[in-house]
CSV table of C-alpha atoms in Angstrom, one decimal:
chain,number,residue,atom,x,y,z
A,594,MET,CA,-15.6,-2.2,20.8
A,595,LYS,CA,-15.4,-1.6,17.0
A,596,GLU,CA,-12.2,-3.6,17.0
A,597,LEU,CA,-14.1,-6.7,18.2
A,598,PHE,CA,-16.7,-6.2,15.4
A,599,ASP,CA,-14.0,-5.8,12.8
A,600,SER,CA,-12.3,-8.9,14.0
A,601,VAL,CA,-15.5,-10.8,13.7
A,602,SER,CA,-16.0,-9.4,10.2
A,603,ASN,CA,-12.6,-10.6,9.2
A,604,ASP,CA,-13.3,-14.0,10.6
A,605,CYS,CA,-16.5,-14.1,8.5
A,606,SER,CA,-14.5,-13.4,5.3
A,607,LYS,CA,-12.0,-16.1,6.2
A,608,LEU,CA,-14.9,-18.6,6.8
A,609,VAL,CA,-16.4,-17.7,3.4
A,610,THR,CA,-13.1,-18.5,1.8
A,611,LYS,CA,-12.7,-21.8,3.5
A,612,LYS,CA,-16.2,-22.9,2.9
A,613,TYR,CA,-16.4,-21.9,-0.8
A,614,SER,CA,-12.8,-22.8,-1.9
A,615,THR,CA,-10.5,-25.1,0.0
A,616,SER,CA,-7.9,-24.7,-2.7
A,617,PHE,CA,-7.8,-21.0,-2.6
A,618,SER,CA,-7.9,-21.1,1.2
A,619,LEU,CA,-4.9,-23.4,1.2
A,620,ALA,CA,-3.0,-20.9,-1.0
A,621,VAL,CA,-4.0,-17.9,1.2
A,622,ASN,CA,-2.7,-19.8,4.2
A,623,MET,CA,0.7,-19.9,2.6
A,624,LEU,CA,0.9,-16.1,2.5
A,625,SER,CA,2.5,-14.1,5.3
A,626,PRO,CA,0.1,-13.7,8.3
A,627,LYS,CA,0.5,-9.9,7.8
A,628,ILE,CA,-1.5,-10.0,4.6
A,629,ARG,CA,-3.8,-13.1,4.9
A,630,THR,CA,-6.7,-11.2,6.4
A,631,ASP,CA,-6.9,-8.7,3.6
A,632,ILE,CA,-6.8,-11.3,0.9
A,633,TYR,CA,-9.6,-13.2,2.7
A,634,ASN,CA,-11.5,-9.9,2.8
A,635,ILE,CA,-11.1,-9.4,-1.0
A,636,TYR,CA,-12.2,-13.0,-1.6
A,637,GLY,CA,-15.3,-12.7,0.6
A,638,PHE,CA,-16.5,-9.7,-1.3
A,639,VAL,CA,-16.0,-11.1,-4.8
A,640,ARG,CA,-17.4,-14.5,-3.7
A,641,PHE,CA,-20.6,-13.1,-2.5
A,642,ALA,CA,-21.1,-11.0,-5.6
A,643,ASP,CA,-20.4,-14.1,-7.7
A,644,GLU,CA,-22.9,-16.1,-5.7
A,645,ILE,CA,-25.6,-13.6,-6.3
A,646,VAL,CA,-25.4,-13.9,-10.1
A,647,ASP,CA,-24.6,-17.6,-10.3
A,648,THR,CA,-26.6,-19.4,-7.7
A,649,PHE,CA,-29.5,-17.4,-6.1
A,650,HIS,CA,-31.9,-18.5,-8.8
A,651,ASP,CA,-35.0,-18.3,-6.6
A,652,TYR,CA,-34.5,-14.6,-5.8
A,653,ASP,CA,-34.4,-11.3,-7.6
A,654,LYS,CA,-30.7,-11.3,-8.5
A,655,GLU,CA,-30.8,-7.8,-10.0
A,656,LEU,CA,-32.3,-6.4,-6.8
A,657,LEU,CA,-29.8,-8.3,-4.6
A,658,MET,CA,-26.9,-7.0,-6.7
A,659,GLU,CA,-28.3,-3.5,-6.5
A,660,HIS,CA,-28.5,-3.7,-2.7
A,661,PHE,CA,-25.1,-5.3,-2.4
A,662,GLU,CA,-23.5,-2.4,-4.4
A,663,ARG,CA,-25.4,0.2,-2.5
A,664,ASP,CA,-24.5,-1.2,0.8
A,665,TYR,CA,-20.9,-1.4,-0.1
A,666,TYR,CA,-20.7,2.3,-0.9
A,667,LEU,CA,-22.6,3.1,2.3
A,668,ALA,CA,-20.0,1.0,4.1
A,669,LYS,CA,-17.2,2.8,2.3
A,670,GLU,CA,-18.7,6.2,3.1
A,671,HIS,CA,-19.3,5.6,6.8
A,672,GLY,CA,-16.4,3.2,7.5
A,673,ILE,CA,-18.7,0.5,8.8
A,674,SER,CA,-21.4,-2.0,7.7
A,675,LEU,CA,-23.5,-4.5,9.7
A,676,ASN,CA,-22.8,-6.9,6.7
A,677,PRO,CA,-19.5,-8.3,8.0
A,678,ILE,CA,-18.3,-9.2,4.5
A,679,LEU,CA,-18.8,-5.6,3.3
A,680,ASN,CA,-17.3,-4.2,6.6
A,681,SER,CA,-14.1,-6.2,6.2
A,682,PHE,CA,-13.8,-5.4,2.5
A,683,GLN,CA,-14.2,-1.7,2.9
A,684,GLN,CA,-11.4,-1.8,5.6
A,685,THR,CA,-9.0,-3.4,3.1
A,686,VAL,CA,-10.0,-1.0,0.3
A,687,SER,CA,-9.3,1.9,2.7
A,688,LYS,CA,-6.1,0.5,4.1
A,689,TYR,CA,-4.5,-0.2,0.7
A,690,LYS,CA,-6.1,2.6,-1.3
A,691,ILE,CA,-7.7,0.2,-3.8
A,692,PRO,CA,-9.0,2.5,-6.6
A,693,ASP,CA,-12.8,2.6,-6.9
A,694,ALA,CA,-12.3,2.0,-10.7
A,695,MET,CA,-11.2,-1.6,-9.8
A,696,VAL,CA,-14.3,-2.2,-7.7
A,697,GLN,CA,-16.6,-0.7,-10.4
A,698,ALA,CA,-15.0,-2.8,-13.1
A,699,PHE,CA,-15.6,-6.0,-11.1
A,700,LEU,CA,-19.2,-5.1,-10.3
A,701,LYS,CA,-19.8,-4.3,-14.0
A,702,SER,CA,-18.8,-7.8,-15.0
A,703,MET,CA,-20.9,-9.3,-12.3
A,704,LYS,CA,-23.9,-7.4,-13.4
A,705,ALA,CA,-23.3,-8.4,-17.0
A,706,ASP,CA,-23.8,-12.0,-15.9
A,707,LEU,CA,-27.4,-11.1,-15.0
A,708,PHE,CA,-28.4,-10.5,-18.6
A,709,LYS,CA,-25.5,-11.2,-21.1
A,710,THR,CA,-25.3,-14.8,-22.2
A,711,GLU,CA,-22.9,-14.7,-25.1
A,712,TYR,CA,-19.6,-12.9,-25.9
A,713,GLU,CA,-19.3,-12.5,-29.6
A,714,THR,CA,-16.1,-10.5,-29.9
A,715,LYS,CA,-12.7,-10.6,-28.3
A,716,GLU,CA,-13.2,-7.1,-27.1
A,717,GLU,CA,-16.3,-8.1,-25.1
A,718,TYR,CA,-14.6,-11.2,-23.8
A,719,ASP,CA,-11.5,-9.3,-22.7
A,720,ALA,CA,-13.6,-6.6,-21.0
A,721,TYR,CA,-15.5,-9.2,-19.1
A,722,ILE,CA,-12.4,-11.0,-17.9
A,723,TYR,CA,-10.7,-7.7,-17.0
A,724,GLY,CA,-13.6,-7.0,-14.6
A,725,SER,CA,-14.3,-10.5,-13.3
A,726,ALA,CA,-10.7,-11.6,-12.8
A,727,ASP,CA,-7.9,-9.2,-13.8
A,728,VAL,CA,-9.0,-6.5,-11.3
A,729,VAL,CA,-9.2,-9.1,-8.5
A,730,GLY,CA,-5.5,-9.8,-9.2
A,731,LEU,CA,-4.8,-6.1,-9.1
A,732,MET,CA,-6.6,-5.7,-5.8
A,733,CYS,CA,-4.5,-8.5,-4.3
A,734,LEU,CA,-1.4,-6.9,-5.8
A,735,LYS,CA,-2.2,-3.7,-4.0
A,736,VAL,CA,-2.0,-5.7,-0.8
A,737,PHE,CA,1.1,-7.5,-1.8
A,738,VAL,CA,3.2,-4.4,-2.6
A,739,ASP,CA,1.8,-2.4,0.4
A,740,GLY,CA,1.9,1.1,-1.1
A,741,ASP,CA,5.0,0.6,-3.3
A,742,ASP,CA,3.6,2.2,-6.5
A,743,LYS,CA,6.7,1.5,-8.5
A,744,ARG,CA,6.5,-2.2,-7.8
A,745,PHE,CA,2.8,-2.2,-8.5
A,746,GLU,CA,3.4,-0.8,-12.0
A,747,GLU,CA,6.1,-3.3,-12.6
A,748,LEU,CA,4.0,-6.3,-11.7
A,749,LYS,CA,0.4,-5.2,-12.7
A,750,ASN,CA,0.5,-6.8,-16.2
A,751,ALA,CA,1.6,-10.1,-14.8
A,752,ALA,CA,-1.1,-9.9,-12.1
A,753,MET,CA,-3.7,-9.3,-14.8
A,754,ARG,CA,-2.5,-12.2,-16.9
A,755,LEU,CA,-2.5,-14.5,-13.9
A,756,GLY,CA,-6.1,-13.5,-13.1
A,757,SER,CA,-7.0,-14.1,-16.7
A,758,ALA,CA,-5.5,-17.5,-16.7
A,759,PHE,CA,-7.3,-18.5,-13.5
A,760,GLN,CA,-10.6,-17.3,-15.0
A,761,LYS,CA,-10.2,-19.1,-18.3
A,762,VAL,CA,-9.3,-22.3,-16.6
A,763,ASN,CA,-12.6,-21.9,-14.6
A,764,PHE,CA,-14.5,-21.3,-17.8
A,765,LEU,CA,-13.1,-24.5,-19.3
A,766,ARG,CA,-13.7,-26.5,-16.2
A,767,ASP,CA,-17.2,-25.2,-15.7
A,768,LEU,CA,-18.3,-25.4,-19.4
A,769,LYS,CA,-21.2,-27.7,-18.7
A,770,ASP,CA,-22.8,-25.6,-15.9
A,771,ASP,CA,-22.1,-22.3,-17.7
A,772,PHE,CA,-23.5,-23.5,-21.0
A,773,GLU,CA,-26.4,-25.8,-20.0
A,774,VAL,CA,-27.5,-24.4,-16.6
A,775,LEU,CA,-26.6,-20.7,-16.8
A,776,ASN,CA,-26.9,-20.4,-20.6
A,777,ARG,CA,-23.6,-18.6,-20.9
A,778,SER,CA,-20.9,-18.8,-23.6
A,779,TYR,CA,-17.8,-16.8,-22.8
A,780,PHE,CA,-15.4,-17.9,-25.5
A,781,PRO,CA,-16.0,-15.8,-28.6
A,782,ASN,CA,-16.5,-17.5,-32.0
A,783,ILE,CA,-16.5,-21.0,-30.5
A,784,ASN,CA,-19.6,-23.2,-30.6
A,785,LEU,CA,-19.4,-24.8,-27.1
A,786,GLY,CA,-22.2,-27.3,-28.1
A,787,GLU,CA,-19.8,-28.8,-30.7
A,788,LEU,CA,-16.4,-28.0,-29.2
A,789,ASP,CA,-13.7,-29.5,-31.4
A,790,ALA,CA,-10.1,-30.3,-30.8
A,791,ALA,CA,-8.8,-27.3,-32.7
A,792,SER,CA,-10.9,-24.8,-30.7
A,793,LYS,CA,-10.0,-26.5,-27.4
A,794,GLU,CA,-6.3,-26.3,-28.3
A,795,LEU,CA,-6.6,-22.5,-29.1
A,796,ILE,CA,-8.1,-22.0,-25.6
A,797,ILE,CA,-5.4,-24.1,-23.9
A,798,ASN,CA,-2.6,-22.3,-25.8
A,799,GLU,CA,-4.0,-18.9,-24.7
A,800,ILE,CA,-4.2,-19.9,-21.1
A,801,GLU,CA,-0.6,-21.3,-21.2
A,802,ALA,CA,0.7,-18.1,-22.6
A,803,ASP,CA,-1.0,-16.2,-19.8
A,804,PHE,CA,0.5,-18.5,-17.2
A,805,ASP,CA,4.0,-18.3,-18.7
A,806,PHE,CA,4.0,-14.5,-18.8
A,807,ALA,CA,2.6,-14.3,-15.2
A,808,TYR,CA,5.2,-16.7,-13.8
A,809,GLN,CA,8.3,-15.1,-15.5
A,810,ASN,CA,7.2,-11.4,-15.1
A,811,GLY,CA,5.2,-11.5,-11.8
A,812,ILE,CA,5.4,-14.5,-9.5
A,813,LEU,CA,9.2,-14.7,-9.5
A,814,LYS,CA,9.3,-11.0,-8.6
A,815,LEU,CA,6.7,-10.9,-5.9
A,816,PRO,CA,7.6,-9.8,-2.3
A,817,ALA,CA,8.5,-12.7,0.0
A,818,GLU,CA,5.3,-12.3,2.0
A,819,ALA,CA,3.2,-13.2,-1.1
A,820,LYS,CA,5.4,-15.3,-3.4
A,821,PHE,CA,4.8,-18.8,-2.0
A,822,GLY,CA,1.0,-18.4,-1.6
A,823,VAL,CA,0.6,-17.1,-5.2
A,824,TYR,CA,2.9,-19.8,-6.5
A,825,MET,CA,0.7,-22.4,-4.8
A,826,ALA,CA,-2.4,-21.0,-6.5
A,827,TYR,CA,-0.5,-21.0,-9.8
A,828,ARG,CA,0.6,-24.6,-9.4
A,829,TYR,CA,-2.9,-25.7,-8.5
A,830,TYR,CA,-4.4,-24.1,-11.6
A,831,ARG,CA,-1.7,-25.4,-13.9
A,832,ARG,CA,-2.4,-28.9,-12.6
A,833,LEU,CA,-6.1,-28.3,-13.4
A,834,LEU,CA,-5.2,-27.2,-16.9
A,835,LYS,CA,-3.0,-30.2,-17.4
A,836,LYS,CA,-5.9,-32.5,-16.5
A,837,LEU,CA,-8.3,-30.5,-18.7
A,838,LYS,CA,-5.8,-30.8,-21.6
A,839,LYS,CA,-6.0,-34.6,-21.4
A,840,VAL,CA,-9.8,-34.7,-21.7
A,841,PRO,CA,-11.0,-35.1,-25.4
A,842,SER,CA,-12.9,-32.1,-26.6
A,843,GLU,CA,-16.1,-34.1,-27.2
A,844,LYS,CA,-16.1,-35.2,-23.5
A,845,ILE,CA,-15.1,-32.0,-21.8
A,846,MET,CA,-18.8,-31.0,-21.3
A,847,ASP,CA,-19.4,-34.2,-19.4
A,848,THR,CA,-16.3,-34.3,-17.3
A,849,ARG,CA,-15.9,-32.6,-13.9
A,850,ILE,CA,-12.2,-32.0,-13.3
A,851,ARG,CA,-10.9,-31.6,-9.8
A,852,ILE,CA,-7.7,-31.9,-7.9
A,853,SER,CA,-7.9,-34.6,-5.1
A,854,ASP,CA,-6.9,-33.7,-1.6
A,855,PRO,CA,-3.9,-36.0,-1.6
A,856,MET,CA,-2.7,-34.3,-4.9
A,857,LYS,CA,-3.1,-30.9,-3.2
A,858,ILE,CA,-0.9,-32.0,-0.3
A,859,ASN,CA,1.6,-33.4,-2.8
A,860,LEU,CA,1.6,-30.1,-4.7
A,861,LEU,CA,2.1,-28.2,-1.5
A,862,ALA,CA,5.0,-30.4,-0.4
A,863,ARG,CA,6.8,-30.2,-3.7
A,864,SER,CA,6.2,-26.5,-4.0
A,865,TYR,CA,7.5,-25.8,-0.5
A,866,VAL,CA,10.8,-27.6,-1.3
A,867,LYS,CA,11.3,-25.5,-4.4
A,868,TYR,CA,10.5,-22.4,-2.4
A,869,LYS,CA,13.0,-23.2,0.3
A,870,LEU,CA,15.7,-24.1,-2.2
A,871,ASN,CA,15.1,-20.7,-3.9
A,872,ILE,CA,14.2,-22.4,-7.1
A,873,ILE,CA,11.2,-20.0,-7.3
């Protein structure tokens, strides 16, 4: 009956995705049914790790993170975990031969959030983003190409740039909570307490360059099973960036940007038309 337990585990990862991110869940639902479950499984794992470091303030976060990592490796070793999120993730890791270096890079960035509050150099900033976002894009790419190593190598830089763009948009959107609640400052050499127009423009330009590279060199070349879902996530984040761009730098800390449900439906409809017309 292990198949039943695995099915329940997969359902738990799907539920986590839907509860924590309706936008990402919408994008995943646009992927081929063949790969949706594995993307849900990846999201469930990274979401739980992120929750440990970002929201479980009344608990020993370091201990929780230590147990989470230990239990993952036990799951990987034995091929099962009674934690359904870890059980489903280890299945996906095994199925697509996701390198442990990717998982370790992700966990390293998550653990950095337990104690590191400021990123003073570009090297530190890039290393954090690589672990917290780029490798998540690479894990998903492993699923998308399904063992085609040549295609993975061709698309990996674009996958990393797209992951970076998503993360930087999140940083910009969540400035207030990161800076005032979590006491974190990710952007190097920028005083977030006095963010000026020039600094904001530098961040926006960096994100747009990541998006443009990812679209031209990655999204357009993805397998059909993945292209529309990834394009939907891309469109959603570009719309977020467009809205953030319009907010004056002195007000961005006090403005919570989101995409309304009607706008999400509008984006979906327009994107689907482009997809069906082979414009993307």
